[in-house]
Amino acid sequence: MPIYYFSAQQIGSVTEQVAHKIGQATASVPIRIQVTPKYPNDWHQLLDRVQAERAGEQPLTVHPILVLSQAEPLLICYPNWQNHLPPAVTWWLRRLEIKGPTIYPVCVHEGSGMGDSEADIKQCIPAAKLQLGLPIRASRVELAGKAIEHWLVETHFVGANISTTDLKKRSI
């Protein structure tokens, strides 16, 4: 199963860590959703750019462009930005060459859970079959092994024999 993730940081983000933990537990290689131009490191500049993108003022080039089979589900890891999907993920979803994909969302947050991100996904792809999402608090990502384990088993990504110890051994 393909795992796609987005982070404004170039390397080492919590979202990237979560995507890799899931990838290791499922024998999948996470694929980064990238944007051009890259996001600024300065927080205020980042907020200004996100506001402009949400208003449609700044075009983004988003990679990779996907053409998937109808049966291939998508697991998407992303941060919660102001209670919504990041604009890059929104634009990426709108460009998918597939109708009605099965989507498993994983949202990294700092207190707002999934926020409105699941509604955002449905707005991007109304025919999407949205599955059980996994909210992970960024400040507690090191303790999230049990939640990830439970979610992977509940969504049938892995069998019930995976352990939190295995996730810790395999984590970044």
mmCIF file of C-alpha atoms in Angstrom:
data_model
loop_
_atom_site.group_PDB
_atom_site.id
_atom_site.type_symbol
_atom_site.label_atom_id
_atom_site.label_comp_id
_atom_site.label_asym_id
_atom_site.label_seq_id
_atom_site.Cartn_x
_atom_site.Cartn_y
_atom_site.Cartn_z
ATOM 1 C CA MET A 1 0.000 0.000 0.000
ATOM 2 C CA PRO A 2 1.408 3.390 -0.893
ATOM 3 C CA ILE A 3 1.990 5.798 1.984
ATOM 4 C CA TYR A 4 2.170 9.460 1.051
ATOM 5 C CA TYR A 5 3.119 12.192 3.486
ATOM 6 C CA PHE A 6 3.493 15.946 3.472
ATOM 7 C CA SER A 7 5.600 18.161 5.691
ATOM 8 C CA ALA A 8 6.734 21.728 5.172
ATOM 9 C CA GLN A 9 10.035 20.827 6.850
ATOM 10 C CA GLN A 10 12.558 19.301 4.521
ATOM 11 C CA ILE A 11 13.647 16.471 6.838
ATOM 12 C CA GLY A 12 13.006 15.186 10.322
ATOM 13 C CA SER A 13 9.436 16.318 10.890
ATOM 14 C CA VAL A 14 7.044 14.496 13.181
ATOM 15 C CA THR A 15 4.814 13.749 10.173
ATOM 16 C CA GLU A 16 7.761 12.158 8.390
ATOM 17 C CA GLN A 17 8.555 10.086 11.502
ATOM 18 C CA VAL A 18 4.959 8.830 11.679
ATOM 19 C CA ALA A 19 4.926 7.962 7.957
ATOM 20 C CA HIS A 20 8.155 5.997 8.350
ATOM 21 C CA LYS A 21 6.886 4.151 11.433
ATOM 22 C CA ILE A 22 3.797 3.090 9.497
ATOM 23 C CA GLY A 23 5.929 2.243 6.464
ATOM 24 C CA GLN A 24 8.240 0.038 8.490
ATOM 25 C CA ALA A 25 5.319 -1.780 10.111
ATOM 26 C CA THR A 26 3.652 -2.379 6.738
ATOM 27 C CA ALA A 27 6.766 -2.995 4.614
ATOM 28 C CA SER A 28 5.972 0.112 2.562
ATOM 29 C CA VAL A 29 8.218 2.978 1.556
ATOM 30 C CA PRO A 30 6.693 6.386 2.347
ATOM 31 C CA ILE A 31 6.650 8.864 -0.524
ATOM 32 C CA ARG A 32 6.945 12.569 0.222
ATOM 33 C CA ILE A 33 4.448 14.990 -1.317
ATOM 34 C CA GLN A 34 6.674 17.866 -2.427
ATOM 35 C CA VAL A 35 5.883 21.414 -3.448
ATOM 36 C CA THR A 36 7.647 23.997 -5.537
ATOM 37 C CA PRO A 37 8.532 26.553 -4.369
ATOM 38 C CA LYS A 38 9.488 25.077 -0.996
ATOM 39 C CA TYR A 39 7.866 26.428 2.149
ATOM 40 C CA PRO A 40 9.810 29.012 4.156
ATOM 41 C CA ASN A 41 11.308 28.059 7.526
ATOM 42 C CA ASP A 42 10.150 31.296 9.151
ATOM 43 C CA TRP A 43 6.808 30.709 10.930
ATOM 44 C CA HIS A 44 5.273 34.097 10.018
ATOM 45 C CA GLN A 45 6.284 33.761 6.371
ATOM 46 C CA LEU A 46 4.825 30.241 6.355
ATOM 47 C CA LEU A 47 1.494 31.489 7.758
ATOM 48 C CA ASP A 48 1.378 34.289 5.170
ATOM 49 C CA ARG A 49 1.999 31.819 2.366
ATOM 50 C CA VAL A 50 -0.632 29.358 3.639
ATOM 51 C CA GLN A 51 -3.210 32.161 3.815
ATOM 52 C CA ALA A 52 -2.338 33.215 0.256
ATOM 53 C CA GLU A 53 -2.564 29.620 -0.988
ATOM 54 C CA ARG A 54 -5.949 29.102 0.666
ATOM 55 C CA ALA A 55 -7.136 32.241 -1.095
ATOM 56 C CA GLY A 56 -5.837 30.779 -4.375
ATOM 57 C CA GLU A 57 -3.268 33.529 -4.815
ATOM 58 C CA GLN A 58 -0.133 31.424 -5.129
ATOM 59 C CA PRO A 59 0.013 28.495 -7.519
ATOM 60 C CA LEU A 60 1.812 25.408 -6.309
ATOM 61 C CA THR A 61 3.527 22.673 -8.224
ATOM 62 C CA VAL A 62 2.898 19.471 -6.295
ATOM 63 C CA HIS A 63 4.720 16.172 -6.839
ATOM 64 C CA PRO A 64 4.315 13.267 -7.329
ATOM 65 C CA ILE A 65 1.423 13.281 -9.772
ATOM 66 C CA LEU A 66 -0.352 9.952 -9.380
ATOM 67 C CA VAL A 67 -2.264 7.689 -11.659
ATOM 68 C CA LEU A 68 -3.526 4.862 -9.479
ATOM 69 C CA SER A 69 -5.699 1.872 -10.037
ATOM 70 C CA GLN A 70 -9.223 2.144 -8.665
ATOM 71 C CA ALA A 71 -8.543 -0.652 -6.190
ATOM 72 C CA GLU A 72 -5.358 0.834 -4.734
ATOM 73 C CA PRO A 73 -6.012 2.507 -1.369
ATOM 74 C CA LEU A 74 -4.094 5.587 -0.232
ATOM 75 C CA LEU A 75 -2.665 6.265 3.193
ATOM 76 C CA ILE A 76 -1.931 9.972 3.597
ATOM 77 C CA CYS A 77 -0.001 11.482 6.537
ATOM 78 C CA TYR A 78 -0.190 15.227 6.989
ATOM 79 C CA PRO A 79 -0.012 17.906 9.682
ATOM 80 C CA ASN A 80 -3.120 19.723 10.861
ATOM 81 C CA TRP A 81 -2.721 23.298 9.684
ATOM 82 C CA GLN A 82 -5.190 25.642 11.358
ATOM 83 C CA ASN A 83 -7.713 22.794 11.663
ATOM 84 C CA HIS A 84 -7.475 21.902 7.937
ATOM 85 C CA LEU A 85 -5.439 19.979 5.408
ATOM 86 C CA PRO A 86 -2.322 21.832 4.290
ATOM 87 C CA PRO A 87 -3.008 23.513 0.910
ATOM 88 C CA ALA A 88 -0.341 21.315 -0.706
ATOM 89 C CA VAL A 89 -2.287 18.175 0.241
ATOM 90 C CA THR A 90 -5.553 19.728 -0.930
ATOM 91 C CA TRP A 91 -4.045 20.564 -4.321
ATOM 92 C CA TRP A 92 -2.385 17.154 -4.570
ATOM 93 C CA LEU A 93 -5.677 15.343 -3.886
ATOM 94 C CA ARG A 94 -7.504 17.434 -6.500
ATOM 95 C CA ARG A 95 -4.985 16.329 -9.112
ATOM 96 C CA LEU A 96 -5.351 12.595 -8.493
ATOM 97 C CA GLU A 97 -6.231 10.687 -11.630
ATOM 98 C CA ILE A 98 -8.694 8.427 -9.858
ATOM 99 C CA LYS A 99 -12.347 8.552 -8.931
ATOM 100 C CA GLY A 100 -13.510 7.271 -5.563
ATOM 101 C CA PRO A 101 -10.235 6.143 -3.970
ATOM 102 C CA THR A 102 -10.181 4.537 -0.545
ATOM 103 C CA ILE A 103 -8.269 6.934 1.709
ATOM 104 C CA TYR A 104 -6.799 6.315 5.148
ATOM 105 C CA PRO A 105 -5.903 9.699 6.724
ATOM 106 C CA VAL A 106 -3.244 10.140 9.418
ATOM 107 C CA CYS A 107 -3.206 13.622 10.931
ATOM 108 C CA VAL A 108 -0.410 14.974 13.115
ATOM 109 C CA HIS A 109 -1.747 17.700 15.401
ATOM 110 C CA GLU A 110 -1.110 19.538 18.635
ATOM 111 C CA GLY A 111 -4.510 19.327 20.253
ATOM 112 C CA SER A 112 -7.135 19.576 17.535
ATOM 113 C CA GLY A 113 -7.137 15.955 16.400
ATOM 114 C CA MET A 114 -8.267 15.381 12.828
ATOM 115 C CA GLY A 115 -9.830 18.856 12.796
ATOM 116 C CA ASP A 116 -11.777 19.433 9.591
ATOM 117 C CA SER A 117 -9.239 17.523 7.492
ATOM 118 C CA GLU A 118 -11.571 14.613 6.752
ATOM 119 C CA ALA A 119 -14.234 17.021 5.483
ATOM 120 C CA ASP A 120 -11.508 18.715 3.417
ATOM 121 C CA ILE A 121 -10.629 15.360 1.836
ATOM 122 C CA LYS A 122 -14.282 14.736 0.957
ATOM 123 C CA GLN A 123 -14.506 18.225 -0.539
ATOM 124 C CA CYS A 124 -11.457 17.505 -2.728
ATOM 125 C CA ILE A 125 -12.708 14.073 -3.783
ATOM 126 C CA PRO A 126 -16.447 13.726 -3.057
ATOM 127 C CA ALA A 127 -16.488 10.063 -4.129
ATOM 128 C CA ALA A 128 -13.594 9.133 -1.797
ATOM 129 C CA LYS A 129 -14.202 6.236 0.534
ATOM 130 C CA LEU A 130 -12.807 7.747 3.701
ATOM 131 C CA GLN A 131 -11.682 5.148 6.234
ATOM 132 C CA LEU A 132 -10.916 5.391 9.930
ATOM 133 C CA GLY A 133 -8.384 8.165 10.466
ATOM 134 C CA LEU A 134 -5.561 8.283 12.980
ATOM 135 C CA PRO A 135 -4.875 11.528 14.869
ATOM 136 C CA ILE A 136 -1.413 11.676 16.472
ATOM 137 C CA ARG A 137 -0.371 14.445 18.856
ATOM 138 C CA ALA A 138 2.999 15.780 17.687
ATOM 139 C CA SER A 139 4.386 16.348 21.176
ATOM 140 C CA ARG A 140 3.649 12.715 22.070
ATOM 141 C CA VAL A 141 4.831 10.989 18.915
ATOM 142 C CA GLU A 142 7.398 8.958 20.861
ATOM 143 C CA LEU A 143 4.520 7.478 22.881
ATOM 144 C CA ALA A 144 2.275 6.878 19.873
ATOM 145 C CA GLY A 145 3.448 3.330 19.159
ATOM 146 C CA LYS A 146 0.463 1.681 20.817
ATOM 147 C CA ALA A 147 -2.021 3.947 19.005
ATOM 148 C CA ILE A 148 -0.296 3.269 15.675
ATOM 149 C CA GLU A 149 -0.250 -0.465 16.409
ATOM 150 C CA HIS A 150 -3.952 -0.508 17.275
ATOM 151 C CA TRP A 151 -4.885 1.528 14.189
ATOM 152 C CA LEU A 152 -2.808 -0.672 11.855
ATOM 153 C CA VAL A 153 -4.530 -3.778 13.191
ATOM 154 C CA GLU A 154 -8.007 -2.188 13.185
ATOM 155 C CA THR A 155 -7.611 -1.054 9.574
ATOM 156 C CA HIS A 156 -6.174 -4.467 8.577
ATOM 157 C CA PHE A 157 -2.811 -3.102 7.455
ATOM 158 C CA VAL A 158 -0.990 -5.621 9.628
ATOM 159 C CA GLY A 159 -1.905 -8.664 11.669
ATOM 160 C CA ALA A 160 -2.625 -8.616 15.372
ATOM 161 C CA ASN A 161 0.856 -9.981 16.172
ATOM 162 C CA ILE A 162 2.699 -6.654 15.783
ATOM 163 C CA SER A 163 3.957 -5.216 19.075
ATOM 164 C CA THR A 164 4.831 -1.727 20.275
ATOM 165 C CA THR A 165 8.362 -3.015 20.907
ATOM 166 C CA ASP A 166 8.626 -3.917 17.210
ATOM 167 C CA LEU A 167 7.505 -0.401 16.253
ATOM 168 C CA LYS A 168 10.080 1.176 18.597
ATOM 169 C CA LYS A 169 12.863 -1.035 17.216
ATOM 170 C CA ARG A 170 11.947 -0.065 13.682
ATOM 171 C CA SER A 171 11.288 3.632 14.355
ATOM 172 C CA ILE A 172 13.455 6.505 13.181
#
